[in-house]
Short mmCIF file of C-alpha atoms in Angstrom, two decimals:
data_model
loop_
_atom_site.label_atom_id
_atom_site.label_comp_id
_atom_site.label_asym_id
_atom_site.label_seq_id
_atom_site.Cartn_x
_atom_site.Cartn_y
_atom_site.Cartn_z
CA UNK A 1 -0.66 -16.64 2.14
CA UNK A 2 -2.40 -19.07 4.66
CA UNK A 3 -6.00 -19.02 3.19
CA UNK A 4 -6.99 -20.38 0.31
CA UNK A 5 -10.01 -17.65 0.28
CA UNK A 6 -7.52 -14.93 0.29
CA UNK A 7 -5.64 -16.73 -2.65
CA UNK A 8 -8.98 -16.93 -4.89
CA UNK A 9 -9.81 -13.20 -4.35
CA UNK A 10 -6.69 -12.00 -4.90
CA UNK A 11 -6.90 -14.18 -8.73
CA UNK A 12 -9.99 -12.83 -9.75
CA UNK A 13 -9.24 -9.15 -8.89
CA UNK A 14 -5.71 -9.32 -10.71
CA UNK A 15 -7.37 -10.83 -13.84
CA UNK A 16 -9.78 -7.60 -13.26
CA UNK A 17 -7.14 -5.23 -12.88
CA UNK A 18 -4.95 -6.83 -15.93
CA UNK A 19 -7.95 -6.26 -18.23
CA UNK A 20 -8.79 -2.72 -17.21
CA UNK A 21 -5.04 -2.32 -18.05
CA UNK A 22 -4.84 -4.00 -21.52
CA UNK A 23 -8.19 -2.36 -22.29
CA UNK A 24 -6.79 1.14 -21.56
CA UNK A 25 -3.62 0.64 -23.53
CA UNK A 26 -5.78 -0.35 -26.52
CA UNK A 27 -3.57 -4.12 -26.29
CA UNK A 28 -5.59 -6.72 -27.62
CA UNK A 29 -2.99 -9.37 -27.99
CA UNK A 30 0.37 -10.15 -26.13
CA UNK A 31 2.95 -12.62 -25.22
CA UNK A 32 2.28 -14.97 -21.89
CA UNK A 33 3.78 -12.68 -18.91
CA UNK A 34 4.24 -13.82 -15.37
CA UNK A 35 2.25 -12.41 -12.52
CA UNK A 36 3.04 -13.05 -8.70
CA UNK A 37 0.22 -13.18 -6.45
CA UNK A 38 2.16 -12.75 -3.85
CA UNK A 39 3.46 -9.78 -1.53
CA UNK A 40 7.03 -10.25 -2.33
CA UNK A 41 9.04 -10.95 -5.22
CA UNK A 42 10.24 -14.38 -5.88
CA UNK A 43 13.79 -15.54 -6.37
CA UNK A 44 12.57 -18.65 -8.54
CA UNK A 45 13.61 -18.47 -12.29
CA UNK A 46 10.87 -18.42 -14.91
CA UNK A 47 12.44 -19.76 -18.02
CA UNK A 48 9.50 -19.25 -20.30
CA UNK A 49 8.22 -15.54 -18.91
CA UNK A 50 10.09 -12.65 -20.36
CA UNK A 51 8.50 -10.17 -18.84
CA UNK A 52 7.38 -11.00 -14.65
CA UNK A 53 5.23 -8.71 -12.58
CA UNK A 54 4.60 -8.60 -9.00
CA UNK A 55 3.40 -6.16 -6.44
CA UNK A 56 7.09 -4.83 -5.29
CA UNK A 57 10.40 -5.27 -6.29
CA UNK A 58 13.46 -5.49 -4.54
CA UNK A 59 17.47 -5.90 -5.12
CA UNK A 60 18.38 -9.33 -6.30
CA UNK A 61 14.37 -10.13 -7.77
CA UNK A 62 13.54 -9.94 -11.16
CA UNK A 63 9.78 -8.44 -11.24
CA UNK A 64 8.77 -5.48 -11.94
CA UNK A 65 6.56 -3.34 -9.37
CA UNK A 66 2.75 -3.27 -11.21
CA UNK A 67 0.01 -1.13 -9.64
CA UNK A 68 -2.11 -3.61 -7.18
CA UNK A 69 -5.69 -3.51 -6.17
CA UNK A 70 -5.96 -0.88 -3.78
CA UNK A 71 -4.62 2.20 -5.91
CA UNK A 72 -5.60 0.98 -9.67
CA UNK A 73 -9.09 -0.97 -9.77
CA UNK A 74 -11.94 0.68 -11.18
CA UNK A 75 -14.08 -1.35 -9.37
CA UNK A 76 -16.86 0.10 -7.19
CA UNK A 77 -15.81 -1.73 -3.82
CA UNK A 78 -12.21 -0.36 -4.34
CA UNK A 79 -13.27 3.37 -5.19
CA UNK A 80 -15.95 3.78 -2.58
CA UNK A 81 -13.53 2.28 0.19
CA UNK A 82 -10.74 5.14 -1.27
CA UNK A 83 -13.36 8.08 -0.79
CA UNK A 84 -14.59 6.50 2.21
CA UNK A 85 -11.24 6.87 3.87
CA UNK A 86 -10.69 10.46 2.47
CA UNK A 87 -14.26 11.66 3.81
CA UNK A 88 -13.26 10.00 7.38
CA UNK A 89 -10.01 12.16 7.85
CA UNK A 90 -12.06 15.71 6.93
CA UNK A 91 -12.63 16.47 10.79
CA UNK A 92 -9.23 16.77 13.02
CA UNK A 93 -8.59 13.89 14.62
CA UNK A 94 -10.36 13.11 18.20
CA UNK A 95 -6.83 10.99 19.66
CA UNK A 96 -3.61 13.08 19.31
CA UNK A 97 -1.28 9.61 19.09
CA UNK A 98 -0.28 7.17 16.65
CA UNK A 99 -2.35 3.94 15.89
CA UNK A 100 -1.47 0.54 14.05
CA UNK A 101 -2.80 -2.68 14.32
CA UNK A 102 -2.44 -6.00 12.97
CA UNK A 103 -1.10 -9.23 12.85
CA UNK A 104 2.54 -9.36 14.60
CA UNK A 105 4.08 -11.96 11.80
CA UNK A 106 7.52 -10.22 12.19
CA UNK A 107 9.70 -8.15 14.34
CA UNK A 108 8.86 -4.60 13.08
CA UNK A 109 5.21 -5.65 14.30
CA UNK A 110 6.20 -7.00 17.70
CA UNK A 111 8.26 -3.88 18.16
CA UNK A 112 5.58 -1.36 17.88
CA UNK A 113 3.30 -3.54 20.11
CA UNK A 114 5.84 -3.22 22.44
CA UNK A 115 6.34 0.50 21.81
CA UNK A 116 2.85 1.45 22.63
CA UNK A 117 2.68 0.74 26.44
CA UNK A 118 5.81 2.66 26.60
CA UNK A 119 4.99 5.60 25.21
CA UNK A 120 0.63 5.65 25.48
CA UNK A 121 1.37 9.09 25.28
CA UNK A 122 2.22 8.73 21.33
CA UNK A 123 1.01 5.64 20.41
CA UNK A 124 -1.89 3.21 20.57
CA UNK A 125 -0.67 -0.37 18.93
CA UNK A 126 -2.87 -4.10 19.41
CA UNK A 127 -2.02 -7.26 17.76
CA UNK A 128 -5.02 -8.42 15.86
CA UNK A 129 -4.33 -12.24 15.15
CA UNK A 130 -6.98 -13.40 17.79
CA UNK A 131 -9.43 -11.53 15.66
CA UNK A 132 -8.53 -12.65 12.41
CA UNK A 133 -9.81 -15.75 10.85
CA UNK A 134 -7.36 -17.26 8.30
CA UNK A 135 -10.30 -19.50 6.67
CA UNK A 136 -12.46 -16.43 5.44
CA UNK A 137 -9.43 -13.88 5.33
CA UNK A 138 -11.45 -11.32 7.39
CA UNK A 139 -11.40 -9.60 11.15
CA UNK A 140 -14.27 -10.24 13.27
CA UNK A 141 -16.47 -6.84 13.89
CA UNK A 142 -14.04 -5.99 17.11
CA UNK A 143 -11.36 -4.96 14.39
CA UNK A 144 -10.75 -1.27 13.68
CA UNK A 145 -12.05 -0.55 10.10
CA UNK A 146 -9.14 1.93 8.55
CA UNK A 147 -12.05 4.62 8.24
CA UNK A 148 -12.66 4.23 12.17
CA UNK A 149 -8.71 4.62 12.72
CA UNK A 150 -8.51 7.76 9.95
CA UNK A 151 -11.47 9.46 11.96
CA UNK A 152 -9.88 8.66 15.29
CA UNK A 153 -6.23 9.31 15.17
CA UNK A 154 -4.07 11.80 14.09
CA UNK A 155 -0.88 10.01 12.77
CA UNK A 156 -1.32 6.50 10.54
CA UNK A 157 1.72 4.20 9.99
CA UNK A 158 2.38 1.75 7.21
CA UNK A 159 4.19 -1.15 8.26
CA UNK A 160 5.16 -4.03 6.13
CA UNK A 161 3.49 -7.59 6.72
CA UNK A 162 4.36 -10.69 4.92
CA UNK A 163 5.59 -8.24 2.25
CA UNK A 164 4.31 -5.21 0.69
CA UNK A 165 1.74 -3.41 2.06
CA UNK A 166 -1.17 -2.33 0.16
CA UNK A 167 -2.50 -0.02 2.96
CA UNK A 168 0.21 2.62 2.28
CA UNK A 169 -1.65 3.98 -0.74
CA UNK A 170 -5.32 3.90 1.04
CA UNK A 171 -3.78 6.18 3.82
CA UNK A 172 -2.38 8.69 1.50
CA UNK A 173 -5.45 9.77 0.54
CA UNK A 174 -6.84 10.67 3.48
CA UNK A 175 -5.85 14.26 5.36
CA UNK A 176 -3.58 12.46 7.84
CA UNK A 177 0.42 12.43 7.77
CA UNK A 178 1.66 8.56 6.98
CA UNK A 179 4.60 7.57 8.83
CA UNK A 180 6.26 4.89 6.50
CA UNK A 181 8.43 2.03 8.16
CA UNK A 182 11.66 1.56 5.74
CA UNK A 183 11.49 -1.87 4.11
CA UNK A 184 13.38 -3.78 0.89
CA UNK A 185 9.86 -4.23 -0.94
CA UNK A 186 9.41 -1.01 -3.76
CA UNK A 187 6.04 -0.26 -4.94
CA UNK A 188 5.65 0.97 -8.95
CA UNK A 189 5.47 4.39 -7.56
CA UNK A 190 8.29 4.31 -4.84
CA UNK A 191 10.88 6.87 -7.04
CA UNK A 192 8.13 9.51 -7.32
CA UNK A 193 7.70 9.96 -3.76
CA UNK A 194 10.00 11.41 -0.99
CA UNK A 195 10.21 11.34 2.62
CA UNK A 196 9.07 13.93 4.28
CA UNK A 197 7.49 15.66 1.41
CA UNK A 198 5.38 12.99 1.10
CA UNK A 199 5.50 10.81 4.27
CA UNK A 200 7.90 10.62 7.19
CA UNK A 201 10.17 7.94 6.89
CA UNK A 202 10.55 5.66 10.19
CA UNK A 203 13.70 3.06 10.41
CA UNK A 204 12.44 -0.77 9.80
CA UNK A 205 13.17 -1.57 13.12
CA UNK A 206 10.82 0.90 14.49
CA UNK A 207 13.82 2.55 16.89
CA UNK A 208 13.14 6.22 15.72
CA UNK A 209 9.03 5.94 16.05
CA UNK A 210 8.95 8.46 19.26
CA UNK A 211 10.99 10.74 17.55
CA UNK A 212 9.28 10.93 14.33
CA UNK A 213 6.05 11.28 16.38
CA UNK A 214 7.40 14.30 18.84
CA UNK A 215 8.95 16.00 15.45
CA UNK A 216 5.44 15.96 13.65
CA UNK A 217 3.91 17.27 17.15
CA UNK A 218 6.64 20.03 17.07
CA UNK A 219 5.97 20.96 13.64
CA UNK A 220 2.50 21.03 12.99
CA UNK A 221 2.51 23.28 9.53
CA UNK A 222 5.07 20.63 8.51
CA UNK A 223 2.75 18.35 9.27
CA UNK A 224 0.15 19.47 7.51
CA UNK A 225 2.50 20.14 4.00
CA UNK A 226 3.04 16.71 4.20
CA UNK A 227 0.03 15.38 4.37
CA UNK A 228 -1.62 17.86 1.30
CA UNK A 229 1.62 16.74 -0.38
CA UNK A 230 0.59 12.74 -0.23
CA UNK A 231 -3.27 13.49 -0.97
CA UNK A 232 -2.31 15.58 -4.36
CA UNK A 233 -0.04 13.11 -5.09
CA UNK A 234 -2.90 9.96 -4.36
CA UNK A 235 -5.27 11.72 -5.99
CA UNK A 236 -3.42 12.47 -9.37
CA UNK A 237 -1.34 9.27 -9.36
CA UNK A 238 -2.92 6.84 -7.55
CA UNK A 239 -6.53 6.14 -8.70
CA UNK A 240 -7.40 4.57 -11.77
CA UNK A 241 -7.00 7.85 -14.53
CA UNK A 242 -4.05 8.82 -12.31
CA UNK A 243 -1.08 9.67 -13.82
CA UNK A 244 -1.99 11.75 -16.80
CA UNK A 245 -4.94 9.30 -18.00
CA UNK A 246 -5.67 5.69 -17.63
CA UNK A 247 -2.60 3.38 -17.33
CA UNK A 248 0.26 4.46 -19.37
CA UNK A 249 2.60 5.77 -17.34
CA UNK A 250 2.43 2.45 -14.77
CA UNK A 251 4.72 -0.72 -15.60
CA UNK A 252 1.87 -1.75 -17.49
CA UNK A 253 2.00 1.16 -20.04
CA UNK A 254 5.52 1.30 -19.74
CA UNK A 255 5.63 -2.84 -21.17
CA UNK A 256 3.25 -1.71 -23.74
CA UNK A 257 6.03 -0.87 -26.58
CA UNK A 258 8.22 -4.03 -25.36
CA UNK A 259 4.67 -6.55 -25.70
CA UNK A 260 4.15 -4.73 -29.09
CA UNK A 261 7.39 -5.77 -30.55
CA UNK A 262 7.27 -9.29 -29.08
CA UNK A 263 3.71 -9.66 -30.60
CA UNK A 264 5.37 -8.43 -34.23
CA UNK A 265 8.23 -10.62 -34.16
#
């Protein structure tokens, strides 16, 4: 991460989220634990952490995928911003295409930039770097809020960035079908869902975008399962008492017995 802004906000809204967590599982003490800040998993070996978090996990990394900020925090910003998005997507859409943008840090990005003039027919696509401004961390007002883009468009697309992406949950609780580009980073909640039940699956390199667009335009009541699918599944998994109450069926509740022990011993 380039800013040191974005680094400090990112620390205090883990600590946030790691309380909320420890306070729901009813965990007042525990053994040190690793947490990555980061938005992938790290290869470096941490001899004195037996138990490492991050926000994804991937084949050949030792974290575990923990809930992040946008699907878990109880905080006011992140809840109002969640029903925010939802509320935007209750009208059909105005634009019949596809829209991303963002900052084109690697190829997947480029590619869909390069898509768009293409195919204008299915896809609207900008590059956002000359609005962003890496000493603050935020887009200047020209930028697209995502409730602007959910009230516009019909189809939204998660692509991955520097790593994960913690977009992908935002969209899924809004009333629009999430295309998801295929990528190593796993989120906690990656085995529960399944393409196209739950989003349509698009290749990392972006090469089957028009298709997946002209399918969902050919199958509109498919199109519609899928996205009720992804907002029943936000909405009862996703938010802070998702999953059956509070935290303890996430990687946090999930360490609980393991942190026990340790604290025994």
């Amino acid at each position: 991460m380039r800013s040191r802004a974005a680094w400090l906000e990112r620390h205090v809204q883990v600590l946030t989220l790691i309380a909320e967590a420890l306070a729901s599982l009813g965990v007042r003490s525990l053994p040190p634990f690793y947490m990555l800040l980061g938005d992938t998993p790290s290869r470096r070996r941490h001899r004195y952490f037996r138990t490492r978090f991050a926000f994804s996990q991937a084949d050949g990394y030792g974290e575990v995928a923990a809930p992040d900020l946008a699907g878990r925090m109880r905080s006011s910003t992140t809840t109002t911003r969640r029903r925010a998005m939802a509320a935007a997507s209750e009208e059909p859409p105005r634009d019949n295409r596809l829209f991303w943008a963002g900052r084109c840090m690697n190829g997947a990005r480029k590619r869909i930039v390069e898509i768009a003039p293409a195919r204008p027919d299915l896809i609207e696509a900008y590059d956002t770097e000359a609005n962003y401004d890496v000493a603050t961390n935020r887009y200047s007002t020209k930028f697209r809020t995502m409730e602007d883009q959910v009230t516009t468009y019909r189809y939204m697309i998660d692509v991955e960035g520097a790593g994960y992406s913690g977009r992908f949950k935002m969209l899924l609780h809004t009333k629009r079908v999430v295309l998801l580009q295929d990528r190593p980073w796993r989120e906690w909640f990656f085995e529960d869902i399944e393409p196209f039940r739950h989003y349509v699956p698009v290749a990392r390199d972006m090469s089957d975008l028009a298709e997946r667009i002209e399918w969902l335009r050919a199958n509109p009541k498919l199109e519609s399962e899928i996205a009720e699918e992804a907002r029943y599944f936000a909405q009862t998994r996703l938010t802070p008492r998702g999953g059956g109450g509070g935290m303890g069926k996430t990687p946090w509740g999930s360490h609980r017995r393991r942190w026990q022990f340790e604290v025994r011993s």
